[in-house]
Amino acid sequence: MLELTVKHAILAIPDDSIIDIVINGNESNVERFVERLALVKIYRPIEIYVWSIKLADKGNAWNTHIHKIWRDNGLDVVYIDGYVRVDPSSIDSICRSMLLPEALGSSGLPSIGKSAKAIRKEMLKNGGFHGNFCGISHRAMKVIKTKDIRIPIGMYRVDSIMGAFLSFGLDNVTNPWLPKKYIPIAIDATWHVDEKRWFRVKDILAFFKRKRRQAKGIIENAALKYHLVILKIPLNELPRHINQIISRWYLDNEDGAKTAINESKLSFHEFDELISKNFTDDKINQVELNRKFTN
């Protein structure tokens, strides 16, 4: 699956680009992937790097790329999930949309999936940031790195928090919420994923896991909104772990929090597990370059 994602990306990027393949929490398969990738014919003046991150957490992977891997080379950055196949012209569409003077990021529009049509309609109306396939401008990357802005570890809705950062123009203390201003939609940029099959056991199990994660995502969004909009805590001063953010929200707003938990259909046992989960710092900072490929 990841090899197919890389092959589609190679066809879509301009010459002299850099591809960073970030594999998180799957050390046992990194070497196997590197061996398979070595067989792929590139035929393009590009560089490919394969990185291994110990902690299986998407937010931490994003933080690691921005703060440790990203090179300040004047180029915008496009992020593609490892199971996504982009169309040949889509990366160009993302990058062109970030040429607008105030653009800090951009996002493509989903085309496959039960909720794709509704998400497209919502994003076109109100703006948005879709983590399957999105971009962050060079200017925004510099600000995020310089100010040490980080996604809280342990989040489910990683793209929504990055979208929130960008929607505030990377300053929630002084700027209003303007996603359409800071994150223009790349209308021609779309992607493909394998459709779920309801007769496959793994897809059924994945559906129920996703439903539980979405319930947790509702709680995350409420807790983050409290910190960003009500308390107006600067982005670079947010607690590093999502359970710390949720705990403060709950303690400050117990009645409202209980209502939100009930509406999310998350059990209070699951909520207790959510806020008690610990993330050890010994894994957070571990990143390793496994291989560099050039033409």
PDB file of C-alpha atoms in Angstrom:
ATOM      1  CA  MET A   1       0.000   0.000   0.000  1.00  0.00           C
ATOM      2  CA  LEU A   2       2.724   2.491   1.002  1.00  0.00           C
ATOM      3  CA  GLU A   3       4.757   1.681  -2.104  1.00  0.00           C
ATOM      4  CA  LEU A   4       1.745   2.541  -4.276  1.00  0.00           C
ATOM      5  CA  THR A   5       1.342   5.844  -2.417  1.00  0.00           C
ATOM      6  CA  VAL A   6       5.004   6.660  -3.095  1.00  0.00           C
ATOM      7  CA  LYS A   7       4.751   5.716  -6.774  1.00  0.00           C
ATOM      8  CA  HIS A   8       1.774   8.046  -7.257  1.00  0.00           C
ATOM      9  CA  ALA A   9       3.599  10.830  -5.411  1.00  0.00           C
ATOM     10  CA  ILE A  10       6.686  10.415  -7.616  1.00  0.00           C
ATOM     11  CA  LEU A  11       4.515  10.941 -10.704  1.00  0.00           C
ATOM     12  CA  ALA A  12       2.869  14.033  -9.219  1.00  0.00           C
ATOM     13  CA  ILE A  13       5.756  16.060  -7.759  1.00  0.00           C
ATOM     14  CA  PRO A  14       7.919  18.525  -9.704  1.00  0.00           C
ATOM     15  CA  ASP A  15      11.606  17.887 -10.383  1.00  0.00           C
ATOM     16  CA  ASP A  16      14.089  18.609  -7.573  1.00  0.00           C
ATOM     17  CA  SER A  17      11.517  17.788  -4.909  1.00  0.00           C
ATOM     18  CA  ILE A  18      12.217  15.842  -1.728  1.00  0.00           C
ATOM     19  CA  ILE A  19      10.041  12.994  -0.473  1.00  0.00           C
ATOM     20  CA  ASP A  20      10.238  12.161   3.232  1.00  0.00           C
ATOM     21  CA  ILE A  21       8.581   8.838   4.026  1.00  0.00           C
ATOM     22  CA  VAL A  22       7.849   8.827   7.755  1.00  0.00           C
ATOM     23  CA  ILE A  23       7.000   5.418   9.230  1.00  0.00           C
ATOM     24  CA  ASN A  24       5.875   5.586  12.832  1.00  0.00           C
ATOM     25  CA  GLY A  25       5.485   2.746  15.320  1.00  0.00           C
ATOM     26  CA  ASN A  26       6.287   0.011  12.792  1.00  0.00           C
ATOM     27  CA  GLU A  27      10.009  -0.591  13.113  1.00  0.00           C
ATOM     28  CA  SER A  28       9.781  -4.283  12.204  1.00  0.00           C
ATOM     29  CA  ASN A  29       8.551  -3.454   8.681  1.00  0.00           C
ATOM     30  CA  VAL A  30      10.846  -0.528   7.859  1.00  0.00           C
ATOM     31  CA  GLU A  31      13.718  -2.578   6.468  1.00  0.00           C
ATOM     32  CA  ARG A  32      11.346  -4.700   4.400  1.00  0.00           C
ATOM     33  CA  PHE A  33       9.802  -1.559   2.936  1.00  0.00           C
ATOM     34  CA  VAL A  34      13.246  -0.069   2.190  1.00  0.00           C
ATOM     35  CA  GLU A  35      14.191  -3.224   0.282  1.00  0.00           C
ATOM     36  CA  ARG A  36      11.022  -3.022  -1.832  1.00  0.00           C
ATOM     37  CA  LEU A  37      11.412   0.686  -2.438  1.00  0.00           C
ATOM     38  CA  ALA A  38      14.948   0.088  -3.735  1.00  0.00           C
ATOM     39  CA  LEU A  39      13.383  -1.795  -6.652  1.00  0.00           C
ATOM     40  CA  VAL A  40      11.239   1.162  -7.705  1.00  0.00           C
ATOM     41  CA  LYS A  41      12.617   2.989 -10.743  1.00  0.00           C
ATOM     42  CA  ILE A  42      12.566   6.741 -10.089  1.00  0.00           C
ATOM     43  CA  TYR A  43      13.928   8.290 -13.312  1.00  0.00           C
ATOM     44  CA  ARG A  44      13.434  11.766 -11.813  1.00  0.00           C
ATOM     45  CA  PRO A  45      15.838  14.314 -10.251  1.00  0.00           C
ATOM     46  CA  ILE A  46      14.333  13.911  -6.783  1.00  0.00           C
ATOM     47  CA  GLU A  47      15.505  12.657  -3.392  1.00  0.00           C
ATOM     48  CA  ILE A  48      13.664  10.146  -1.201  1.00  0.00           C
ATOM     49  CA  TYR A  49      14.356   9.637   2.490  1.00  0.00           C
ATOM     50  CA  VAL A  50      12.861   6.908   4.690  1.00  0.00           C
ATOM     51  CA  TRP A  51      12.546   7.788   8.377  1.00  0.00           C
ATOM     52  CA  SER A  52      11.547   5.549  11.279  1.00  0.00           C
ATOM     53  CA  ILE A  53       9.881   6.988  14.385  1.00  0.00           C
ATOM     54  CA  LYS A  54       9.476   4.766  17.416  1.00  0.00           C
ATOM     55  CA  LEU A  55       6.177   6.119  18.756  1.00  0.00           C
ATOM     56  CA  ALA A  56       2.997   5.071  16.933  1.00  0.00           C
ATOM     57  CA  ASP A  57       1.306   8.479  16.991  1.00  0.00           C
ATOM     58  CA  LYS A  58       0.424  10.602  13.963  1.00  0.00           C
ATOM     59  CA  GLY A  59       0.646  13.904  15.832  1.00  0.00           C
ATOM     60  CA  ASN A  60       4.122  13.045  17.039  1.00  0.00           C
ATOM     61  CA  ALA A  61       5.102  12.014  13.510  1.00  0.00           C
ATOM     62  CA  TRP A  62       3.940  15.403  12.214  1.00  0.00           C
ATOM     63  CA  ASN A  63       5.809  17.220  15.011  1.00  0.00           C
ATOM     64  CA  THR A  64       8.952  15.218  14.298  1.00  0.00           C
ATOM     65  CA  HIS A  65       8.842  16.003  10.598  1.00  0.00           C
ATOM     66  CA  ILE A  66       8.374  19.739  11.127  1.00  0.00           C
ATOM     67  CA  HIS A  67      10.840  20.197  13.987  1.00  0.00           C
ATOM     68  CA  LYS A  68      13.531  17.600  13.181  1.00  0.00           C
ATOM     69  CA  ILE A  69      13.318  16.438   9.569  1.00  0.00           C
ATOM     70  CA  TRP A  70      12.021  19.382   7.518  1.00  0.00           C
ATOM     71  CA  ARG A  71      14.674  21.402   5.697  1.00  0.00           C
ATOM     72  CA  ASP A  72      14.170  25.151   5.364  1.00  0.00           C
ATOM     73  CA  ASN A  73      14.767  25.103   1.615  1.00  0.00           C
ATOM     74  CA  GLY A  74      12.078  27.546   0.510  1.00  0.00           C
ATOM     75  CA  LEU A  75       9.662  24.838  -0.612  1.00  0.00           C
ATOM     76  CA  ASP A  76       6.082  24.309   0.501  1.00  0.00           C
ATOM     77  CA  VAL A  77       5.256  20.948   2.074  1.00  0.00           C
ATOM     78  CA  VAL A  78       2.534  18.507   1.012  1.00  0.00           C
ATOM     79  CA  TYR A  79       1.428  15.723   3.389  1.00  0.00           C
ATOM     80  CA  ILE A  80      -0.061  12.475   2.076  1.00  0.00           C
ATOM     81  CA  ASP A  81      -1.323   9.648   4.271  1.00  0.00           C
ATOM     82  CA  GLY A  82       0.313   6.279   3.637  1.00  0.00           C
ATOM     83  CA  TYR A  83      -2.778   4.635   2.118  1.00  0.00           C
ATOM     84  CA  VAL A  84      -3.673   7.521  -0.226  1.00  0.00           C
ATOM     85  CA  ARG A  85      -3.101   7.671  -3.978  1.00  0.00           C
ATOM     86  CA  VAL A  86      -3.022  11.192  -5.401  1.00  0.00           C
ATOM     87  CA  ASP A  87      -3.886  12.121  -8.965  1.00  0.00           C
ATOM     88  CA  PRO A  88      -0.974  13.347 -11.156  1.00  0.00           C
ATOM     89  CA  SER A  89      -2.020  17.019 -11.139  1.00  0.00           C
ATOM     90  CA  SER A  90      -3.184  17.205  -7.512  1.00  0.00           C
ATOM     91  CA  ILE A  91       0.077  18.197  -5.840  1.00  0.00           C
ATOM     92  CA  ASP A  92       0.481  21.038  -8.339  1.00  0.00           C
ATOM     93  CA  SER A  93      -3.062  22.149  -7.482  1.00  0.00           C
ATOM     94  CA  ILE A  94      -2.284  22.171  -3.748  1.00  0.00           C
ATOM     95  CA  CYS A  95       0.904  24.184  -4.307  1.00  0.00           C
ATOM     96  CA  ARG A  96      -0.772  26.704  -6.627  1.00  0.00           C
ATOM     97  CA  SER A  97      -3.485  27.381  -4.040  1.00  0.00           C
ATOM     98  CA  MET A  98      -0.772  28.245  -1.505  1.00  0.00           C
ATOM     99  CA  LEU A  99       0.538  31.024  -3.769  1.00  0.00           C
ATOM    100  CA  LEU A 100      -2.228  33.284  -2.460  1.00  0.00           C
ATOM    101  CA  PRO A 101      -0.626  36.004  -0.271  1.00  0.00           C
ATOM    102  CA  GLU A 102      -2.341  35.023   2.995  1.00  0.00           C
ATOM    103  CA  ALA A 103      -2.420  31.258   2.456  1.00  0.00           C
ATOM    104  CA  LEU A 104      -0.776  29.232   5.206  1.00  0.00           C
ATOM    105  CA  GLY A 105      -1.975  25.857   3.999  1.00  0.00           C
ATOM    106  CA  SER A 106      -4.290  24.100   1.594  1.00  0.00           C
ATOM    107  CA  SER A 107      -6.282  20.934   1.301  1.00  0.00           C
ATOM    108  CA  GLY A 108      -7.683  18.673  -1.351  1.00  0.00           C
ATOM    109  CA  LEU A 109     -11.247  17.357  -1.445  1.00  0.00           C
ATOM    110  CA  PRO A 110     -12.166  13.701  -0.757  1.00  0.00           C
ATOM    111  CA  SER A 111     -13.840  11.770  -3.567  1.00  0.00           C
ATOM    112  CA  ILE A 112     -14.406   8.297  -2.094  1.00  0.00           C
ATOM    113  CA  GLY A 113     -16.169   7.192   1.042  1.00  0.00           C
ATOM    114  CA  LYS A 114     -19.621   7.343   2.597  1.00  0.00           C
ATOM    115  CA  SER A 115     -19.122  10.851   3.972  1.00  0.00           C
ATOM    116  CA  ALA A 116     -17.041  12.267   1.079  1.00  0.00           C
ATOM    117  CA  LYS A 117     -19.902  14.204  -0.522  1.00  0.00           C
ATOM    118  CA  ALA A 118     -20.925  15.854   2.758  1.00  0.00           C
ATOM    119  CA  ILE A 119     -17.307  16.707   3.630  1.00  0.00           C
ATOM    120  CA  ARG A 120     -16.740  18.257   0.194  1.00  0.00           C
ATOM    121  CA  LYS A 121     -19.858  20.413   0.586  1.00  0.00           C
ATOM    122  CA  GLU A 122     -18.836  21.558   4.076  1.00  0.00           C
ATOM    123  CA  MET A 123     -15.246  22.349   3.053  1.00  0.00           C
ATOM    124  CA  LEU A 124     -16.310  24.322  -0.024  1.00  0.00           C
ATOM    125  CA  LYS A 125     -18.746  26.363   2.088  1.00  0.00           C
ATOM    126  CA  ASN A 126     -16.728  26.977   5.257  1.00  0.00           C
ATOM    127  CA  GLY A 127     -13.162  25.951   4.458  1.00  0.00           C
ATOM    128  CA  GLY A 128     -11.308  23.126   6.120  1.00  0.00           C
ATOM    129  CA  PHE A 129      -8.198  21.035   6.289  1.00  0.00           C
ATOM    130  CA  HIS A 130      -8.247  17.339   5.389  1.00  0.00           C
ATOM    131  CA  GLY A 131      -5.291  15.387   6.733  1.00  0.00           C
ATOM    132  CA  ASN A 132      -5.356  12.661   4.082  1.00  0.00           C
ATOM    133  CA  PHE A 133      -3.940  15.105   1.542  1.00  0.00           C
ATOM    134  CA  CYS A 134      -3.006  18.652   2.496  1.00  0.00           C
ATOM    135  CA  GLY A 135      -0.278  21.265   2.311  1.00  0.00           C
ATOM    136  CA  ILE A 136       1.483  23.690   4.652  1.00  0.00           C
ATOM    137  CA  SER A 137       3.229  26.686   3.125  1.00  0.00           C
ATOM    138  CA  HIS A 138       6.916  27.319   3.619  1.00  0.00           C
ATOM    139  CA  ARG A 139       6.040  30.523   5.471  1.00  0.00           C
ATOM    140  CA  ALA A 140       3.782  28.655   7.911  1.00  0.00           C
ATOM    141  CA  MET A 141       6.337  25.893   8.431  1.00  0.00           C
ATOM    142  CA  LYS A 142       8.915  28.487   9.491  1.00  0.00           C
ATOM    143  CA  VAL A 143       6.517  30.060  11.991  1.00  0.00           C
ATOM    144  CA  ILE A 144       5.482  26.682  13.448  1.00  0.00           C
ATOM    145  CA  LYS A 145       9.104  25.653  13.886  1.00  0.00           C
ATOM    146  CA  THR A 146      10.359  29.013  15.197  1.00  0.00           C
ATOM    147  CA  LYS A 147       7.543  29.330  17.742  1.00  0.00           C
ATOM    148  CA  ASP A 148       7.797  25.618  18.690  1.00  0.00           C
ATOM    149  CA  ILE A 149       4.114  24.970  17.988  1.00  0.00           C
ATOM    150  CA  ARG A 150       3.312  21.276  18.391  1.00  0.00           C
ATOM    151  CA  ILE A 151       0.328  18.971  18.010  1.00  0.00           C
ATOM    152  CA  PRO A 152      -0.584  17.389  21.370  1.00  0.00           C
ATOM    153  CA  ILE A 153       0.497  13.758  21.581  1.00  0.00           C
ATOM    154  CA  GLY A 154      -2.270  11.153  21.641  1.00  0.00           C
ATOM    155  CA  MET A 155      -4.806  12.997  19.477  1.00  0.00           C
ATOM    156  CA  TYR A 156      -7.171  11.191  17.114  1.00  0.00           C
ATOM    157  CA  ARG A 157      -8.157  14.238  15.041  1.00  0.00           C
ATOM    158  CA  VAL A 158      -4.657  15.367  14.194  1.00  0.00           C
ATOM    159  CA  ASP A 159      -5.642  17.172  11.001  1.00  0.00           C
ATOM    160  CA  SER A 160      -8.369  19.134  12.775  1.00  0.00           C
ATOM    161  CA  ILE A 161      -5.910  20.616  15.299  1.00  0.00           C
ATOM    162  CA  MET A 162      -3.441  21.565  12.563  1.00  0.00           C
ATOM    163  CA  GLY A 163      -6.380  23.018  10.643  1.00  0.00           C
ATOM    164  CA  ALA A 164      -7.315  25.006  13.758  1.00  0.00           C
ATOM    165  CA  PHE A 165      -3.763  26.338  14.108  1.00  0.00           C
ATOM    166  CA  LEU A 166      -3.812  27.509  10.489  1.00  0.00           C
ATOM    167  CA  SER A 167      -7.383  28.849  10.698  1.00  0.00           C
ATOM    168  CA  PHE A 168      -6.233  31.235  13.423  1.00  0.00           C
ATOM    169  CA  GLY A 169      -3.358  32.417  11.237  1.00  0.00           C
ATOM    170  CA  LEU A 170      -1.048  30.646  13.740  1.00  0.00           C
ATOM    171  CA  ASP A 171      -2.047  33.171  16.412  1.00  0.00           C
ATOM    172  CA  ASN A 172      -5.265  32.411  18.296  1.00  0.00           C
ATOM    173  CA  VAL A 173      -4.693  35.214  20.792  1.00  0.00           C
ATOM    174  CA  THR A 174      -5.037  38.105  18.327  1.00  0.00           C
ATOM    175  CA  ASN A 175      -6.500  36.644  15.119  1.00  0.00           C
ATOM    176  CA  PRO A 176     -10.104  35.585  14.415  1.00  0.00           C
ATOM    177  CA  TRP A 177     -11.039  32.143  13.064  1.00  0.00           C
ATOM    178  CA  LEU A 178     -10.795  32.471   9.257  1.00  0.00           C
ATOM    179  CA  PRO A 179     -10.228  29.068   7.593  1.00  0.00           C
ATOM    180  CA  LYS A 180     -11.274  30.264   4.127  1.00  0.00           C
ATOM    181  CA  LYS A 181      -8.672  33.036   4.325  1.00  0.00           C
ATOM    182  CA  TYR A 182      -5.729  31.004   5.582  1.00  0.00           C
ATOM    183  CA  ILE A 183      -6.530  27.573   4.076  1.00  0.00           C
ATOM    184  CA  PRO A 184      -7.799  27.934   0.504  1.00  0.00           C
ATOM    185  CA  ILE A 185      -9.264  24.745  -0.931  1.00  0.00           C
ATOM    186  CA  ALA A 186      -7.516  23.215  -3.933  1.00  0.00           C
ATOM    187  CA  ILE A 187     -10.686  22.261  -5.803  1.00  0.00           C
ATOM    188  CA  ASP A 188      -8.867  20.181  -8.435  1.00  0.00           C
ATOM    189  CA  ALA A 189      -6.831  18.240  -5.871  1.00  0.00           C
ATOM    190  CA  THR A 190      -8.294  14.917  -4.908  1.00  0.00           C
ATOM    191  CA  TRP A 191      -7.158  11.459  -3.917  1.00  0.00           C
ATOM    192  CA  HIS A 192      -8.229   7.834  -3.892  1.00  0.00           C
ATOM    193  CA  VAL A 193      -8.285   5.130  -1.232  1.00  0.00           C
ATOM    194  CA  ASP A 194      -9.523   1.569  -1.302  1.00  0.00           C
ATOM    195  CA  GLU A 195     -13.224   1.408  -0.573  1.00  0.00           C
ATOM    196  CA  LYS A 196     -14.318  -0.518   2.505  1.00  0.00           C
ATOM    197  CA  ARG A 197     -16.025  -3.856   1.918  1.00  0.00           C
ATOM    198  CA  TRP A 198     -18.692  -4.749   4.443  1.00  0.00           C
ATOM    199  CA  PHE A 199     -18.209  -8.480   3.864  1.00  0.00           C
ATOM    200  CA  ARG A 200     -14.609  -8.294   5.100  1.00  0.00           C
ATOM    201  CA  VAL A 201     -14.135  -8.873   8.822  1.00  0.00           C
ATOM    202  CA  LYS A 202     -11.194  -6.462   9.043  1.00  0.00           C
ATOM    203  CA  ASP A 203     -13.290  -3.655   7.539  1.00  0.00           C
ATOM    204  CA  ILE A 204     -16.134  -4.301   9.978  1.00  0.00           C
ATOM    205  CA  LEU A 205     -13.730  -4.203  12.926  1.00  0.00           C
ATOM    206  CA  ALA A 206     -12.106  -1.057  11.536  1.00  0.00           C
ATOM    207  CA  PHE A 207     -15.546   0.577  11.328  1.00  0.00           C
ATOM    208  CA  PHE A 208     -16.292   0.032  15.009  1.00  0.00           C
ATOM    209  CA  LYS A 209     -12.808   1.171  16.034  1.00  0.00           C
ATOM    210  CA  ARG A 210     -13.257   4.291  13.931  1.00  0.00           C
ATOM    211  CA  LYS A 211     -16.614   5.009  15.588  1.00  0.00           C
ATOM    212  CA  ARG A 212     -14.975   4.872  19.026  1.00  0.00           C
ATOM    213  CA  ARG A 213     -12.127   7.103  17.884  1.00  0.00           C
ATOM    214  CA  GLN A 214     -14.618   9.579  16.414  1.00  0.00           C
ATOM    215  CA  ALA A 215     -16.381   9.747  19.780  1.00  0.00           C
ATOM    216  CA  LYS A 216     -13.033  10.558  21.386  1.00  0.00           C
ATOM    217  CA  GLY A 217     -12.472  13.142  18.659  1.00  0.00           C
ATOM    218  CA  ILE A 218     -15.635  14.982  19.705  1.00  0.00           C
ATOM    219  CA  ILE A 219     -14.240  15.269  23.241  1.00  0.00           C
ATOM    220  CA  GLU A 220     -10.850  16.395  21.910  1.00  0.00           C
ATOM    221  CA  ASN A 221     -12.440  19.156  19.845  1.00  0.00           C
ATOM    222  CA  ALA A 222     -14.475  20.439  22.795  1.00  0.00           C
ATOM    223  CA  ALA A 223     -11.418  20.484  25.064  1.00  0.00           C
ATOM    224  CA  LEU A 224      -9.233  22.187  22.459  1.00  0.00           C
ATOM    225  CA  LYS A 225     -11.888  24.792  21.675  1.00  0.00           C
ATOM    226  CA  TYR A 226     -11.983  25.637  25.383  1.00  0.00           C
ATOM    227  CA  HIS A 227      -8.206  26.129  25.458  1.00  0.00           C
ATOM    228  CA  LEU A 228      -7.917  28.034  22.164  1.00  0.00           C
ATOM    229  CA  VAL A 229     -11.079  30.158  22.163  1.00  0.00           C
ATOM    230  CA  ILE A 230     -12.117  30.615  25.803  1.00  0.00           C
ATOM    231  CA  LEU A 231      -8.785  30.537  27.644  1.00  0.00           C
ATOM    232  CA  LYS A 232      -6.876  31.810  24.576  1.00  0.00           C
ATOM    233  CA  ILE A 233      -3.787  29.857  25.484  1.00  0.00           C
ATOM    234  CA  PRO A 234      -1.125  30.570  22.817  1.00  0.00           C
ATOM    235  CA  LEU A 235      -0.522  27.671  20.449  1.00  0.00           C
ATOM    236  CA  ASN A 236       3.038  27.124  21.642  1.00  0.00           C
ATOM    237  CA  GLU A 237       1.899  26.977  25.270  1.00  0.00           C
ATOM    238  CA  LEU A 238      -0.661  24.201  24.880  1.00  0.00           C
ATOM    239  CA  PRO A 239       0.003  21.117  27.042  1.00  0.00           C
ATOM    240  CA  ARG A 240       2.038  18.553  25.120  1.00  0.00           C
ATOM    241  CA  HIS A 241      -0.392  15.639  25.702  1.00  0.00           C
ATOM    242  CA  ILE A 242      -4.084  15.566  24.789  1.00  0.00           C
ATOM    243  CA  ASN A 243      -5.059  13.944  28.100  1.00  0.00           C
ATOM    244  CA  GLN A 244      -3.748  17.020  29.931  1.00  0.00           C
ATOM    245  CA  ILE A 245      -5.923  19.257  27.750  1.00  0.00           C
ATOM    246  CA  ILE A 246      -9.017  17.108  28.279  1.00  0.00           C
ATOM    247  CA  SER A 247      -8.424  16.875  32.040  1.00  0.00           C
ATOM    248  CA  ARG A 248      -8.334  20.677  32.460  1.00  0.00           C
ATOM    249  CA  TRP A 249     -11.442  21.114  30.306  1.00  0.00           C
ATOM    250  CA  TYR A 250     -13.308  18.551  32.416  1.00  0.00           C
ATOM    251  CA  LEU A 251     -12.229  20.035  35.748  1.00  0.00           C
ATOM    252  CA  ASP A 252     -13.140  23.582  34.675  1.00  0.00           C
ATOM    253  CA  ASN A 253     -16.494  22.608  33.102  1.00  0.00           C
ATOM    254  CA  GLU A 254     -17.651  19.412  34.794  1.00  0.00           C
ATOM    255  CA  ASP A 255     -21.386  19.715  34.043  1.00  0.00           C
ATOM    256  CA  GLY A 256     -20.890  20.732  30.422  1.00  0.00           C
ATOM    257  CA  ALA A 257     -18.192  18.092  29.991  1.00  0.00           C
ATOM    258  CA  LYS A 258     -20.499  15.326  31.249  1.00  0.00           C
ATOM    259  CA  THR A 259     -23.149  16.448  28.759  1.00  0.00           C
ATOM    260  CA  ALA A 260     -20.592  16.396  25.927  1.00  0.00           C
ATOM    261  CA  ILE A 261     -19.402  12.916  26.931  1.00  0.00           C
ATOM    262  CA  ASN A 262     -22.984  11.609  26.900  1.00  0.00           C
ATOM    263  CA  GLU A 263     -23.670  13.178  23.502  1.00  0.00           C
ATOM    264  CA  SER A 264     -20.473  11.676  22.077  1.00  0.00           C
ATOM    265  CA  LYS A 265     -21.694   8.206  23.188  1.00  0.00           C
ATOM    266  CA  LEU A 266     -18.320   7.661  24.830  1.00  0.00           C
ATOM    267  CA  SER A 267     -18.691   5.705  28.057  1.00  0.00           C
ATOM    268  CA  PHE A 268     -17.301   7.257  31.222  1.00  0.00           C
ATOM    269  CA  HIS A 269     -15.037   4.214  31.540  1.00  0.00           C
ATOM    270  CA  GLU A 270     -13.604   4.981  28.097  1.00  0.00           C
ATOM    271  CA  PHE A 271     -13.297   8.642  29.090  1.00  0.00           C
ATOM    272  CA  ASP A 272     -11.328   7.675  32.222  1.00  0.00           C
ATOM    273  CA  GLU A 273      -9.013   5.578  30.053  1.00  0.00           C
ATOM    274  CA  LEU A 274      -8.591   8.522  27.694  1.00  0.00           C
ATOM    275  CA  ILE A 275      -7.411  10.965  30.344  1.00  0.00           C
ATOM    276  CA  SER A 276      -5.288   8.429  32.231  1.00  0.00           C
ATOM    277  CA  LYS A 277      -3.231   7.281  29.235  1.00  0.00           C
ATOM    278  CA  ASN A 278       0.452   8.079  29.636  1.00  0.00           C
ATOM    279  CA  PHE A 279       2.908   8.833  26.832  1.00  0.00           C
ATOM    280  CA  THR A 280       6.527   8.234  27.718  1.00  0.00           C
ATOM    281  CA  ASP A 281       8.968  10.836  26.441  1.00  0.00           C
ATOM    282  CA  ASP A 282      11.630   8.206  25.767  1.00  0.00           C
ATOM    283  CA  LYS A 283       9.817   7.262  22.530  1.00  0.00           C
ATOM    284  CA  ILE A 284       8.673  10.712  21.446  1.00  0.00           C
ATOM    285  CA  ASN A 285      12.088  11.966  20.362  1.00  0.00           C
ATOM    286  CA  GLN A 286      13.401   8.807  18.705  1.00  0.00           C
ATOM    287  CA  VAL A 287      13.768   9.229  14.944  1.00  0.00           C
ATOM    288  CA  GLU A 288      16.172   7.442  12.630  1.00  0.00           C
ATOM    289  CA  LEU A 289      17.123   7.875   8.971  1.00  0.00           C
ATOM    290  CA  ASN A 290      16.954   4.416   7.440  1.00  0.00           C
ATOM    291  CA  ARG A 291      17.778   5.144   3.822  1.00  0.00           C
ATOM    292  CA  LYS A 292      18.245   7.870   1.235  1.00  0.00           C
ATOM    293  CA  PHE A 293      17.402   7.234  -2.421  1.00  0.00           C
ATOM    294  CA  THR A 294      18.422   9.357  -5.387  1.00  0.00           C
ATOM    295  CA  ASN A 295      18.172   8.817  -9.105  1.00  0.00           C
TER     296      ASN A 295
END
